Amino acid sequence: LASLLINMGISKQHIYEKTKEFFFSEREIKDVEEVQDFFQLISPTHHHFEIFFLVSKDILTIKNSVNQFDIEIIDDLPHKFSQLAASKKLNKRKSEVWVRIDDIETFDRHSARRLAENTLEIMSDLFSLYSHKKKIIWRSNAIITQCCENIDKVISKAKSPMDKCIDVRPHTASKKLNYFLENISLKKDSFKKLNRVIDLHSTALASDLAENQLINIWIAIETIVPSSINGGGKVKKICNALEPILLKEYINRLLQNLIRDLLKWGRSNLTDILKEIDNYKDKKINQLVLELIALDKYKPLRNTLYQNLGNFHLLRYRCFELSEIFKNPKNVLAKISLHEKKVSWQLRRIYRTRNLIVHSGRSLPYIDTLIENSHDYLDQTINAVVKYSGGYLNADTLEQVFEMAKLDYESFSKELKLISSFDENNILMLLN
């Protein structure tokens, strides 16, 4: 349901807020029929919005032209919004003016804010064509009114899809950088290519426009994939190059994400359960959680975990789902095969959206999801380059990196197919 709504153009933030408001507020849900009220809250219904931004006074230099963008420069904020603006510290400075963008029609306030800001971006970019040293800027918070609601709200800028990734702490990042610099063995041409990929990645991170982010990430993916990769067209070659890297780590990443969320749920509660696993002190948390979730002999411990999770229903279901997958190696292979299809489909969607932006200037409502996925694919690929070109593997070209990744995945698949059931020894292959 969430994917369908996002693909239609409803923002993730709106779905999150309405879900939190309905299911996790103090109001008690007494009847299952009340779910219809929730569906009404997130239904794809168009509304009209009026939005107010604080914009730099540079906009006054083109005040006679802003009407073409459906923008109105106003001296003062309407009185009914003054108290709200003051409470959110939206006080006008001498260098600013209020701008009103009226009659935006879309599904929710966050989508409306994004459409309004896109209008400001277009106007600012056109201004920059003739004034390279100055740029029209505006504050991140905006006051938004909705046609059918009496409550006016201040909506801040949404988190960039480029920032929605698994990040590491600064000290961990420094260790990884030191390892990269000390162990990288790529030859000059391949190292130059990798540098260009990292530059494109940084450009995407620095950009505020979703379309620019997607284009830069896709160019980075095209750059890092060697032309020697087998396949037909461009997208097929990229699929053939990336899939061994993405599929080899898929199950392990599912496990790591689960561990991360279990630790957020309750580190001490989880530790109490893990202490019951054989040779607890000799094993790392990755192995402990894997054995807890996967091995039949720890079923009573899993039941204890399910019980302790209480109202964390989604987290309990994720534990159960992963446990069902680990019941049989064939289930793991089927899960990886399904992921392979999804990766292939998503790479094609990313490429088609890139072409749509470049050739027609249009975009798609779910571009943020494509950016998140493409960014994740690129990060995993860069990590693989560091892995295979450093340490004992010592690949010195990108061609060798991708060939090693392919052989590594083929070996992993063959080994998995030979296993009839998981035990304490063979299940460790999923972590390596």
Short mmCIF file of C-alpha atoms in Angstrom, two decimals, residues 140 222 352 425:
data_model
loop_
_atom_site.label_atom_id
_atom_site.label_comp_id
_atom_site.label_asym_id
_atom_site.label_seq_id
_atom_site.Cartn_x
_atom_site.Cartn_y
_atom_site.Cartn_z
CA SER A 140 14.15 25.99 4.80
CA GLU A 222 28.20 3.87 -15.77
CA ARG A 352 14.43 5.10 -17.87
CA ASN A 425 29.44 -24.50 11.03
#
